[in-house]
Short mmCIF file of C-alpha atoms in Angstrom, two decimals:
data_model
loop_
_atom_site.label_atom_id
_atom_site.label_comp_id
_atom_site.label_asym_id
_atom_site.label_seq_id
_atom_site.Cartn_x
_atom_site.Cartn_y
_atom_site.Cartn_z
CA MET A 1442 271.71 164.40 234.03
CA GLU A 1443 274.00 163.16 231.24
CA THR A 1444 277.57 164.37 231.50
CA ILE A 1445 279.63 165.61 228.55
CA VAL A 1446 281.72 162.41 228.70
CA GLU A 1447 278.62 160.19 228.71
CA SER A 1448 277.09 162.20 225.88
CA ALA A 1449 280.16 161.73 223.67
CA LEU A 1450 280.19 157.99 224.34
CA ASN A 1451 276.47 157.65 223.65
CA LYS A 1452 276.90 159.50 220.36
CA ALA A 1453 279.72 157.12 219.42
CA VAL A 1454 277.57 154.09 220.21
CA ALA A 1455 274.71 155.48 218.10
CA GLN A 1456 277.10 156.25 215.27
CA ILE A 1457 278.42 152.68 215.25
CA GLU A 1458 274.88 151.32 215.07
CA ARG A 1459 274.09 153.60 212.13
CA ALA A 1460 277.30 152.53 210.37
CA LYS A 1461 276.15 148.91 210.39
CA ALA A 1462 273.18 149.87 208.24
CA ALA A 1463 274.78 152.60 206.14
CA GLY A 1464 278.02 150.81 205.29
CA ALA A 1465 281.35 150.59 207.04
CA PRO A 1466 284.51 152.40 205.98
CA ILE A 1467 287.29 150.55 204.22
CA VAL A 1468 290.45 150.38 206.32
CA HIS A 1469 293.85 149.56 204.82
CA SER A 1470 296.87 149.21 207.06
CA PHE A 1471 300.62 149.66 206.62
CA PHE A 1472 302.88 148.14 209.27
CA ASP A 1473 306.31 149.62 209.92
CA GLU A 1474 308.28 146.86 211.61
CA PRO A 1475 311.25 149.02 212.72
CA THR A 1476 308.90 151.05 214.95
CA ASN A 1477 306.15 148.42 215.32
CA THR A 1478 303.68 151.06 214.11
CA ALA A 1479 300.47 150.59 212.14
CA THR A 1480 299.40 153.43 209.83
CA TYR A 1481 295.88 153.42 208.41
CA VAL A 1482 294.09 154.79 205.39
CA VAL A 1483 290.38 154.79 206.20
CA TRP A 1484 287.97 155.72 203.41
CA ASP A 1485 284.38 156.03 202.34
CA PRO A 1486 283.74 153.78 199.30
CA ALA A 1487 280.80 155.96 198.20
CA THR A 1488 282.74 159.22 197.95
CA ARG A 1489 286.37 158.03 198.02
CA LYS A 1490 287.10 160.61 200.70
CA ALA A 1491 289.74 159.39 203.14
CA ALA A 1492 291.82 159.98 206.27
CA ILE A 1493 295.34 158.87 207.15
CA VAL A 1494 295.88 157.88 210.78
CA ASP A 1495 299.29 157.89 212.52
CA SER A 1496 301.73 158.05 209.63
CA VAL A 1497 305.45 157.22 209.88
CA LEU A 1498 308.48 159.16 208.66
CA ASP A 1499 311.42 156.78 208.31
CA PHE A 1500 314.29 157.70 210.62
CA ASP A 1501 317.71 156.13 210.94
CA ALA A 1502 318.80 157.38 214.37
CA ALA A 1503 322.40 156.22 214.01
CA ALA A 1504 322.87 158.16 210.78
CA GLY A 1505 320.48 161.00 211.63
CA ARG A 1506 318.78 160.41 208.30
CA THR A 1507 315.08 160.70 207.44
CA GLY A 1508 313.28 158.97 204.58
CA THR A 1509 309.84 158.71 203.03
CA THR A 1510 309.63 155.09 201.87
CA SER A 1511 306.81 154.30 204.34
CA ALA A 1512 304.90 157.49 203.52
CA ASP A 1513 305.37 156.96 199.80
CA ALA A 1514 303.67 153.57 200.09
CA VAL A 1515 300.66 155.36 201.59
CA ILE A 1516 300.69 157.91 198.75
CA ALA A 1517 300.81 155.12 196.17
CA TYR A 1518 297.79 153.43 197.75
CA VAL A 1519 295.82 156.69 197.87
CA ARG A 1520 296.54 157.39 194.21
CA GLU A 1521 295.88 153.82 193.10
CA HIS A 1522 292.39 153.94 194.60
CA GLY A 1523 291.63 157.51 193.52
CA LEU A 1524 291.16 158.75 197.07
CA SER A 1525 290.89 162.34 198.27
CA ILE A 1526 292.48 162.99 201.66
CA GLU A 1527 290.37 165.09 204.01
CA TRP A 1528 292.15 164.41 207.30
CA LEU A 1529 295.59 163.55 208.64
CA LEU A 1530 294.79 162.30 212.14
CA GLU A 1531 297.28 161.91 214.98
CA THR A 1532 296.11 159.96 218.03
CA HIS A 1533 298.80 161.62 220.20
CA ALA A 1534 302.37 162.94 220.13
CA HIS A 1535 304.13 159.64 219.52
CA ALA A 1536 307.29 158.71 221.43
CA ASP A 1537 308.38 155.88 219.14
CA HIS A 1538 308.30 157.27 215.61
CA LEU A 1539 308.33 160.56 213.73
CA SER A 1540 305.12 161.60 212.01
CA ALA A 1541 305.11 161.98 208.22
CA ALA A 1542 301.97 164.15 208.30
CA PRO A 1543 303.55 167.36 206.92
CA TYR A 1544 305.07 165.44 204.00
CA LEU A 1545 301.79 163.69 203.26
CA GLN A 1546 299.84 166.93 203.59
CA LYS A 1547 302.12 168.65 201.09
CA VAL A 1548 301.54 165.87 198.56
CA LEU A 1549 297.93 164.88 199.26
CA GLY A 1550 296.30 167.77 201.14
CA GLY A 1551 293.92 167.37 204.07
CA GLN A 1552 293.67 168.91 207.53
CA LEU A 1553 296.14 167.87 210.23
CA ALA A 1554 294.35 167.17 213.53
CA ILE A 1555 295.08 166.03 217.08
CA GLY A 1556 293.47 166.37 220.52
CA ARG A 1557 293.44 169.80 222.18
CA GLU A 1558 295.46 168.52 225.14
CA ILE A 1559 298.51 168.52 222.86
CA ILE A 1560 298.96 172.01 224.32
CA ARG A 1561 299.80 170.41 227.70
CA VAL A 1562 302.33 168.14 226.01
CA GLN A 1563 303.86 171.11 224.20
CA ASN A 1564 304.25 173.00 227.46
CA VAL A 1565 305.93 170.08 229.25
CA PHE A 1566 308.25 169.04 226.44
CA GLY A 1567 308.84 172.59 225.27
CA LYS A 1568 310.62 173.10 228.58
CA ILE A 1569 312.47 169.77 228.39
CA PHE A 1570 313.82 170.67 224.94
CA ASN A 1571 314.30 174.36 225.85
CA ALA A 1572 312.40 175.14 222.68
CA GLY A 1573 312.43 178.89 223.21
CA THR A 1574 309.92 181.57 222.35
CA ASP A 1575 309.84 180.67 218.66
CA PHE A 1576 307.93 177.48 219.54
CA GLU A 1577 304.25 178.35 219.90
CA ARG A 1578 302.74 176.21 222.66
CA ASP A 1579 299.15 176.71 221.52
CA GLY A 1580 298.58 173.84 219.09
CA SER A 1581 298.83 176.17 216.11
CA GLU A 1582 301.10 173.68 214.31
CA PHE A 1583 297.89 171.69 213.70
CA ASP A 1584 294.87 172.69 211.60
CA ARG A 1585 292.30 171.31 214.04
CA LEU A 1586 292.37 170.55 217.76
CA PHE A 1587 289.64 168.12 218.77
CA ASP A 1588 287.78 168.27 222.04
CA ASP A 1589 286.06 165.24 223.51
CA GLY A 1590 282.90 164.51 221.51
CA ASP A 1591 283.74 166.67 218.50
CA ARG A 1592 282.05 165.44 215.35
CA PHE A 1593 283.57 165.38 211.87
CA ALA A 1594 283.14 163.28 208.73
CA ILE A 1595 285.06 161.42 206.07
CA GLY A 1596 282.93 161.73 202.99
CA ASP A 1597 279.49 160.53 204.07
CA ILE A 1598 280.83 158.53 207.02
CA GLU A 1599 280.29 160.03 210.46
CA ALA A 1600 283.21 160.33 212.84
CA ILE A 1601 283.67 161.41 216.44
CA ALA A 1602 286.74 162.13 218.59
CA LEU A 1603 286.94 160.64 222.08
CA HIS A 1604 289.49 161.88 224.60
CA VAL A 1605 291.20 158.84 226.17
CA PRO A 1606 294.03 160.19 228.36
CA GLY A 1607 296.37 158.08 230.46
CA HIS A 1608 299.21 157.07 228.17
CA THR A 1609 299.64 160.80 227.58
CA PRO A 1610 297.29 163.69 228.42
CA ALA A 1611 296.48 164.21 224.74
CA ASP A 1612 295.46 160.74 223.53
CA MET A 1613 292.42 160.63 221.28
CA ALA A 1614 290.49 157.68 219.87
CA TYR A 1615 288.78 158.32 216.55
CA VAL A 1616 285.48 156.53 215.94
CA ILE A 1617 284.97 156.49 212.18
CA GLY A 1618 281.83 154.64 211.20
CA ASP A 1619 282.13 151.31 213.01
CA ALA A 1620 285.92 151.48 213.28
CA VAL A 1621 287.88 152.90 216.22
CA PHE A 1622 291.51 153.98 216.01
CA THR A 1623 292.75 153.77 219.59
CA GLY A 1624 296.34 154.97 219.34
CA ASP A 1625 298.52 153.53 222.11
CA THR A 1626 295.74 153.17 224.69
CA LEU A 1627 295.30 149.45 224.01
CA PHE A 1628 297.43 146.74 222.46
CA MET A 1629 296.25 143.32 221.30
CA PRO A 1630 294.45 141.39 224.07
CA ASP A 1631 297.42 139.04 224.56
CA TYR A 1632 299.82 142.00 225.02
CA GLY A 1633 297.77 144.32 227.22
CA THR A 1634 297.86 148.08 227.59
CA ALA A 1635 300.04 151.13 227.08
CA ARG A 1636 302.52 152.42 229.61
CA ALA A 1637 301.50 155.44 231.67
CA ASP A 1638 304.81 156.77 233.03
CA PHE A 1639 305.63 159.46 230.47
CA PRO A 1640 305.32 163.09 231.66
CA GLY A 1641 301.59 163.73 232.12
CA GLY A 1642 300.71 160.04 231.97
CA ASP A 1643 298.37 158.54 234.56
CA ALA A 1644 297.57 154.85 235.07
CA ARG A 1645 294.24 155.63 236.76
CA GLN A 1646 293.16 157.79 233.85
CA LEU A 1647 294.29 155.06 231.45
CA PHE A 1648 292.08 152.49 233.20
CA ARG A 1649 289.06 154.79 232.99
CA SER A 1650 289.72 155.58 229.33
CA ILE A 1651 289.90 151.89 228.50
CA ARG A 1652 286.72 151.13 230.43
CA ARG A 1653 285.04 153.89 228.44
CA LEU A 1654 286.09 152.31 225.14
CA MET A 1655 284.88 148.93 226.38
CA GLN A 1656 281.35 150.34 226.59
CA LEU A 1657 281.21 150.43 222.80
CA PRO A 1658 279.39 147.51 221.09
CA ASP A 1659 281.26 144.20 221.21
CA GLU A 1660 281.58 143.92 217.44
CA THR A 1661 283.18 147.36 217.07
CA ARG A 1662 286.44 147.07 215.14
CA LEU A 1663 289.52 148.34 216.97
CA PHE A 1664 292.61 149.35 215.03
CA LEU A 1665 295.70 149.66 217.21
CA CYS A 1666 298.76 151.84 216.70
CA HIS A 1667 301.31 149.16 217.59
CA ASP A 1668 301.96 145.47 217.95
CA TYR A 1669 304.98 143.78 219.52
CA LYS A 1670 304.06 140.09 219.13
CA ALA A 1671 303.16 138.70 222.52
CA ALA A 1672 305.07 135.68 223.78
CA GLY A 1673 303.98 132.60 221.87
CA ARG A 1674 302.64 134.54 218.88
CA ASP A 1675 304.74 134.48 215.71
CA ARG A 1676 303.04 137.18 213.62
CA TYR A 1677 302.11 140.82 213.98
CA VAL A 1678 298.41 141.64 214.46
CA TRP A 1679 296.89 145.08 214.98
CA GLU A 1680 293.12 144.64 214.53
CA THR A 1681 290.74 143.32 217.17
CA THR A 1682 287.28 144.06 218.61
CA VAL A 1683 285.85 145.63 221.73
CA GLY A 1684 284.42 142.25 222.75
CA ALA A 1685 287.79 140.53 222.44
CA GLN A 1686 289.42 143.22 224.59
CA ARG A 1687 286.70 143.11 227.21
CA VAL A 1688 286.95 139.35 227.65
CA GLY A 1689 290.61 138.69 226.93
CA ASN A 1690 292.89 141.66 227.54
CA VAL A 1691 295.57 140.34 229.89
CA HIS A 1692 295.82 143.62 231.81
CA VAL A 1693 292.32 145.00 231.88
CA HIS A 1694 289.70 142.34 231.10
CA GLU A 1695 286.37 142.37 232.90
CA GLY A 1696 286.89 141.64 236.57
CA VAL A 1697 290.12 143.64 236.92
CA ASN A 1698 289.48 146.58 239.24
CA GLU A 1699 291.02 150.02 239.01
CA ASP A 1700 293.36 149.76 242.00
CA ASP A 1701 294.75 146.42 240.86
CA PHE A 1702 295.31 147.76 237.36
CA VAL A 1703 297.10 150.86 238.67
CA ALA A 1704 299.35 148.73 240.88
CA MET A 1705 300.18 146.41 237.97
CA ARG A 1706 300.76 149.24 235.50
CA THR A 1707 302.92 151.24 237.90
CA SER A 1708 305.15 148.31 238.82
CA ARG A 1709 305.45 147.19 235.20
CA ASP A 1710 306.27 150.67 233.93
CA ALA A 1711 309.10 150.95 236.46
CA THR A 1712 310.87 148.10 234.62
CA LEU A 1713 310.58 149.59 231.12
CA ALA A 1714 313.32 151.45 229.32
CA MET A 1715 312.52 154.67 227.48
CA PRO A 1716 311.55 154.13 223.83
CA LYS A 1717 314.61 154.30 221.60
CA LEU A 1718 313.26 157.21 219.56
CA ILE A 1719 311.48 159.20 222.28
CA LEU A 1720 313.82 162.22 222.13
CA PRO A 1721 313.77 162.76 218.36
CA SER A 1722 310.12 161.71 218.07
CA VAL A 1723 308.53 163.95 220.68
CA GLN A 1724 310.42 167.10 219.74
CA VAL A 1725 309.23 166.64 216.14
CA ASN A 1726 305.72 165.36 216.85
CA MET A 1727 304.86 168.10 219.34
CA ARG A 1728 305.35 170.40 216.34
CA GLY A 1729 302.89 168.45 214.20
CA GLY A 1730 305.65 166.42 212.58
CA HIS A 1731 307.52 169.48 211.31
CA LEU A 1732 311.30 169.10 211.41
CA PRO A 1733 313.42 171.88 212.93
CA ALA A 1734 314.27 174.74 210.59
CA PRO A 1735 317.70 174.57 208.96
CA GLU A 1736 320.43 176.52 210.71
CA ALA A 1737 322.81 178.96 209.01
CA ASN A 1738 324.76 176.13 207.37
CA GLY A 1739 321.59 174.63 205.83
CA THR A 1740 321.50 171.61 208.14
CA ARG A 1741 318.66 170.70 210.52
CA TYR A 1742 319.51 169.59 214.07
CA LEU A 1743 317.65 167.68 216.77
CA LYS A 1744 318.38 168.22 220.47
CA ILE A 1745 319.25 165.48 222.94
CA PRO A 1746 318.63 166.82 226.46
CA LEU A 1747 320.92 165.02 228.90
CA ASP A 1748 319.61 163.52 232.15
CA ALA A 1749 316.18 165.03 231.58
CA LEU A 1750 314.00 161.90 231.42
#
């Protein structure tokens, strides 16, 4: 009997095959070098309906200043090509940059969506940040919470959400036509895989999520959330394929077993420092990218919990 997880994967495979015949979506990327983050506009050329995946709000941590230069470049592209935004998709609650989704939604419209397990992240980090009773830990900051296998569309292009936990409990990969937006689950083959030591992370789950993605057709396009330029490579790259990952990923290529991966990932994670923007990023992103409300003096404040991580 087919399980729910197998059913979702099989639907994704079938969708990718149909996309080859029906026409693939156009994907345009924006790379933010300060946070090593790739933002995507993915759109249906027939209807000009579009989605924005993993947007970036500029943030100068030293000055405590936000900006919209990166988001404004996305807006300019959308307007230049006459696109209509249907979705603002977040692959997870990012720990390395602030989301610009609320700003983009105000200007361009669209539904803000993330995986349903964001509720777990909200509960964990709501306590870390002592967010209080005014912070609803039910995902209501988002317009749509996706479950594994949920179907949606961008114009006439089919899309499906796949739950790929491990980096965080809430990670989702979005299969849009023949393109997959993997979030932090995978990096380029020469750089490897995401860390799994954040609260709620799990290296064993990460391995299984990656193996699930590697069951998609070899030619499936993978669009990654980050690139850090592996040793010996002098340029940023954030697009690859399932086949390239299966054969060449330095951490999880074919032949690497689960126990060996978990041992490698656990020992490697123990050497990594926390991301520089994890504290401002998570407390904003768990709220769907909404900044804290201004206090009585009209100024917004972020919290820095001491000795909590």
